[in-house]
Amino acid sequence: QVQLVESGGGLVQAGGSLRLSCAASIRTFSSYAMGWFRQGPGKEREFVSYISWNGGRTDYADSVKGRFTISRDKAKNTVYLEMKSLKPEDTAVYYCAADRAVIATMDSRRYDYWGQGTQVTVFS
């Protein structure tokens, strides 16, 4: 059974940093594209970032470009989201997701597995 477990969320002052982790219990983790999404209070879930199966391709939402960095460690079956210069509008529950497709996507409907989410709260 596939499980994705996020960690690393918390309360941080604006301008601060956090690193989210997503540990995947997927035997063929290296063949999955991975994504991060978030859902803020009263908002719909939105794309944040993805990384292709081999780490060769990444993409980011415009709102986080230059501040967030996605990466993956195949040996640890883990994907990370490094978040810097955090803003109050980054406050959300952050979810990681796994996509069996070779080509990564911003479309949340394409993802096959989801974690339970980790809360990130940024105060000013």
PDB file of N, CA, C and O in Angstrom, residues 11-37:
ATOM      1  N   LEU A  11       4.937  26.799  12.517  1.00  0.00           N
ATOM      2  CA  LEU A  11       4.644  28.224  12.637  1.00  0.00           C
ATOM      3  C   LEU A  11       5.944  28.997  12.431  1.00  0.00           C
ATOM      4  O   LEU A  11       6.951  28.704  13.079  1.00  0.00           O
ATOM      5  N   VAL A  12       5.928  29.952  11.524  1.00  0.00           N
ATOM      6  CA  VAL A  12       7.153  30.691  11.216  1.00  0.00           C
ATOM      7  C   VAL A  12       6.822  32.148  10.932  1.00  0.00           C
ATOM      8  O   VAL A  12       5.745  32.463  10.393  1.00  0.00           O
ATOM      9  N   GLN A  13       7.736  33.003  11.292  1.00  0.00           N
ATOM     10  CA  GLN A  13       7.544  34.423  11.035  1.00  0.00           C
ATOM     11  C   GLN A  13       7.814  34.724   9.560  1.00  0.00           C
ATOM     12  O   GLN A  13       8.622  34.048   8.911  1.00  0.00           O
ATOM     13  N   ALA A  14       7.131  35.726   9.045  1.00  0.00           N
ATOM     14  CA  ALA A  14       7.344  36.145   7.664  1.00  0.00           C
ATOM     15  C   ALA A  14       8.825  36.426   7.427  1.00  0.00           C
ATOM     16  O   ALA A  14       9.495  37.037   8.268  1.00  0.00           O
ATOM     17  N   GLY A  15       9.316  35.939   6.289  1.00  0.00           N
ATOM     18  CA  GLY A  15      10.728  36.069   5.980  1.00  0.00           C
ATOM     19  C   GLY A  15      11.541  34.855   6.369  1.00  0.00           C
ATOM     20  O   GLY A  15      12.704  34.724   5.968  1.00  0.00           O
ATOM     21  N   GLY A  16      10.934  33.983   7.140  1.00  0.00           N
ATOM     22  CA  GLY A  16      11.622  32.795   7.603  1.00  0.00           C
ATOM     23  C   GLY A  16      11.595  31.662   6.590  1.00  0.00           C
ATOM     24  O   GLY A  16      11.112  31.828   5.459  1.00  0.00           O
ATOM     25  N   SER A  17      12.108  30.512   7.023  1.00  0.00           N
ATOM     26  CA  SER A  17      12.244  29.358   6.137  1.00  0.00           C
ATOM     27  C   SER A  17      11.731  28.095   6.808  1.00  0.00           C
ATOM     28  O   SER A  17      11.721  27.990   8.038  1.00  0.00           O
ATOM     29  N   LEU A  18      11.310  27.170   5.985  1.00  0.00           N
ATOM     30  CA  LEU A  18      10.936  25.834   6.428  1.00  0.00           C
ATOM     31  C   LEU A  18      11.332  24.855   5.337  1.00  0.00           C
ATOM     32  O   LEU A  18      11.366  25.214   4.149  1.00  0.00           O
ATOM     33  N   ARG A  19      11.575  23.617   5.731  1.00  0.00           N
ATOM     34  CA  ARG A  19      11.787  22.562   4.749  1.00  0.00           C
ATOM     35  C   ARG A  19      10.780  21.447   5.016  1.00  0.00           C
ATOM     36  O   ARG A  19      10.782  20.845   6.090  1.00  0.00           O
ATOM     37  N   LEU A  20       9.950  21.211   4.032  1.00  0.00           N
ATOM     38  CA  LEU A  20       8.986  20.133   4.115  1.00  0.00           C
ATOM     39  C   LEU A  20       9.591  18.862   3.532  1.00  0.00           C
ATOM     40  O   LEU A  20      10.351  18.911   2.564  1.00  0.00           O
ATOM     41  N   SER A  21       9.227  17.747   4.122  1.00  0.00           N
ATOM     42  CA  SER A  21       9.660  16.447   3.627  1.00  0.00           C
ATOM     43  C   SER A  21       8.433  15.587   3.349  1.00  0.00           C
ATOM     44  O   SER A  21       7.415  15.726   4.027  1.00  0.00           O
ATOM     45  N   CYS A  22       8.574  14.712   2.400  1.00  0.00           N
ATOM     46  CA  CYS A  22       7.510  13.758   2.088  1.00  0.00           C
ATOM     47  C   CYS A  22       8.166  12.399   1.896  1.00  0.00           C
ATOM     48  O   CYS A  22       8.874  12.180   0.907  1.00  0.00           O
ATOM     49  N   ALA A  23       7.938  11.520   2.853  1.00  0.00           N
ATOM     50  CA  ALA A  23       8.492  10.171   2.783  1.00  0.00           C
ATOM     51  C   ALA A  23       7.489   9.261   2.102  1.00  0.00           C
ATOM     52  O   ALA A  23       6.321   9.201   2.494  1.00  0.00           O
ATOM     53  N   ALA A  24       7.949   8.572   1.081  1.00  0.00           N
ATOM     54  CA  ALA A  24       7.063   7.744   0.271  1.00  0.00           C
ATOM     55  C   ALA A  24       7.374   6.275   0.459  1.00  0.00           C
ATOM     56  O   ALA A  24       8.530   5.853   0.343  1.00  0.00           O
ATOM     57  N   SER A  25       6.328   5.511   0.736  1.00  0.00           N
ATOM     58  CA  SER A  25       6.502   4.058   0.810  1.00  0.00           C
ATOM     59  C   SER A  25       6.101   3.461  -0.535  1.00  0.00           C
ATOM     60  O   SER A  25       5.085   2.761  -0.639  1.00  0.00           O
ATOM     61  N   ILE A  26       6.845   3.810  -1.539  1.00  0.00           N
ATOM     62  CA  ILE A  26       6.592   3.326  -2.904  1.00  0.00           C
ATOM     63  C   ILE A  26       7.825   2.553  -3.338  1.00  0.00           C
ATOM     64  O   ILE A  26       8.921   3.111  -3.369  1.00  0.00           O
ATOM     65  N   ARG A  27       7.629   1.305  -3.688  1.00  0.00           N
ATOM     66  CA  ARG A  27       8.764   0.466  -4.066  1.00  0.00           C
ATOM     67  C   ARG A  27       9.488   1.030  -5.287  1.00  0.00           C
ATOM     68  O   ARG A  27      10.701   0.988  -5.373  1.00  0.00           O
ATOM     69  N   THR A  28       8.711   1.569  -6.210  1.00  0.00           N
ATOM     70  CA  THR A  28       9.299   2.116  -7.434  1.00  0.00           C
ATOM     71  C   THR A  28       9.268   3.639  -7.400  1.00  0.00           C
ATOM     72  O   THR A  28       8.912   4.295  -8.383  1.00  0.00           O
ATOM     73  N   PHE A  29       9.639   4.186  -6.268  1.00  0.00           N
ATOM     74  CA  PHE A  29       9.587   5.639  -6.063  1.00  0.00           C
ATOM     75  C   PHE A  29      10.284   6.398  -7.177  1.00  0.00           C
ATOM     76  O   PHE A  29       9.817   7.452  -7.626  1.00  0.00           O
ATOM     77  N   SER A  30      11.404   5.875  -7.646  1.00  0.00           N
ATOM     78  CA  SER A  30      12.199   6.586  -8.636  1.00  0.00           C
ATOM     79  C   SER A  30      11.495   6.705  -9.977  1.00  0.00           C
ATOM     80  O   SER A  30      11.942   7.454 -10.845  1.00  0.00           O
ATOM     81  N   SER A  31      10.391   5.994 -10.170  1.00  0.00           N
ATOM     82  CA  SER A  31       9.677   6.080 -11.434  1.00  0.00           C
ATOM     83  C   SER A  31       8.473   7.019 -11.361  1.00  0.00           C
ATOM     84  O   SER A  31       7.750   7.185 -12.336  1.00  0.00           O
ATOM     85  N   TYR A  32       8.259   7.639 -10.213  1.00  0.00           N
ATOM     86  CA  TYR A  32       7.124   8.523 -10.015  1.00  0.00           C
ATOM     87  C   TYR A  32       7.538   9.987 -10.089  1.00  0.00           C
ATOM     88  O   TYR A  32       8.550  10.383  -9.504  1.00  0.00           O
ATOM     89  N   ALA A  33       6.731  10.779 -10.776  1.00  0.00           N
ATOM     90  CA  ALA A  33       6.840  12.227 -10.624  1.00  0.00           C
ATOM     91  C   ALA A  33       6.202  12.597  -9.288  1.00  0.00           C
ATOM     92  O   ALA A  33       5.255  11.948  -8.840  1.00  0.00           O
ATOM     93  N   MET A  34       6.721  13.635  -8.651  1.00  0.00           N
ATOM     94  CA  MET A  34       6.206  14.047  -7.349  1.00  0.00           C
ATOM     95  C   MET A  34       5.828  15.523  -7.394  1.00  0.00           C
ATOM     96  O   MET A  34       6.507  16.331  -8.023  1.00  0.00           O
ATOM     97  N   GLY A  35       4.768  15.834  -6.679  1.00  0.00           N
ATOM     98  CA  GLY A  35       4.329  17.216  -6.666  1.00  0.00           C
ATOM     99  C   GLY A  35       3.998  17.687  -5.262  1.00  0.00           C
ATOM    100  O   GLY A  35       3.754  16.881  -4.360  1.00  0.00           O
ATOM    101  N   TRP A  36       4.015  18.984  -5.104  1.00  0.00           N
ATOM    102  CA  TRP A  36       3.543  19.634  -3.885  1.00  0.00           C
ATOM    103  C   TRP A  36       2.381  20.545  -4.259  1.00  0.00           C
ATOM    104  O   TRP A  36       2.462  21.297  -5.248  1.00  0.00           O
ATOM    105  N   PHE A  37       1.332  20.465  -3.461  1.00  0.00           N
ATOM    106  CA  PHE A  37       0.176  21.328  -3.620  1.00  0.00           C
ATOM    107  C   PHE A  37      -0.135  21.942  -2.262  1.00  0.00           C
ATOM    108  O   PHE A  37       0.372  21.485  -1.238  1.00  0.00           O
TER     109      PHE A  37
END
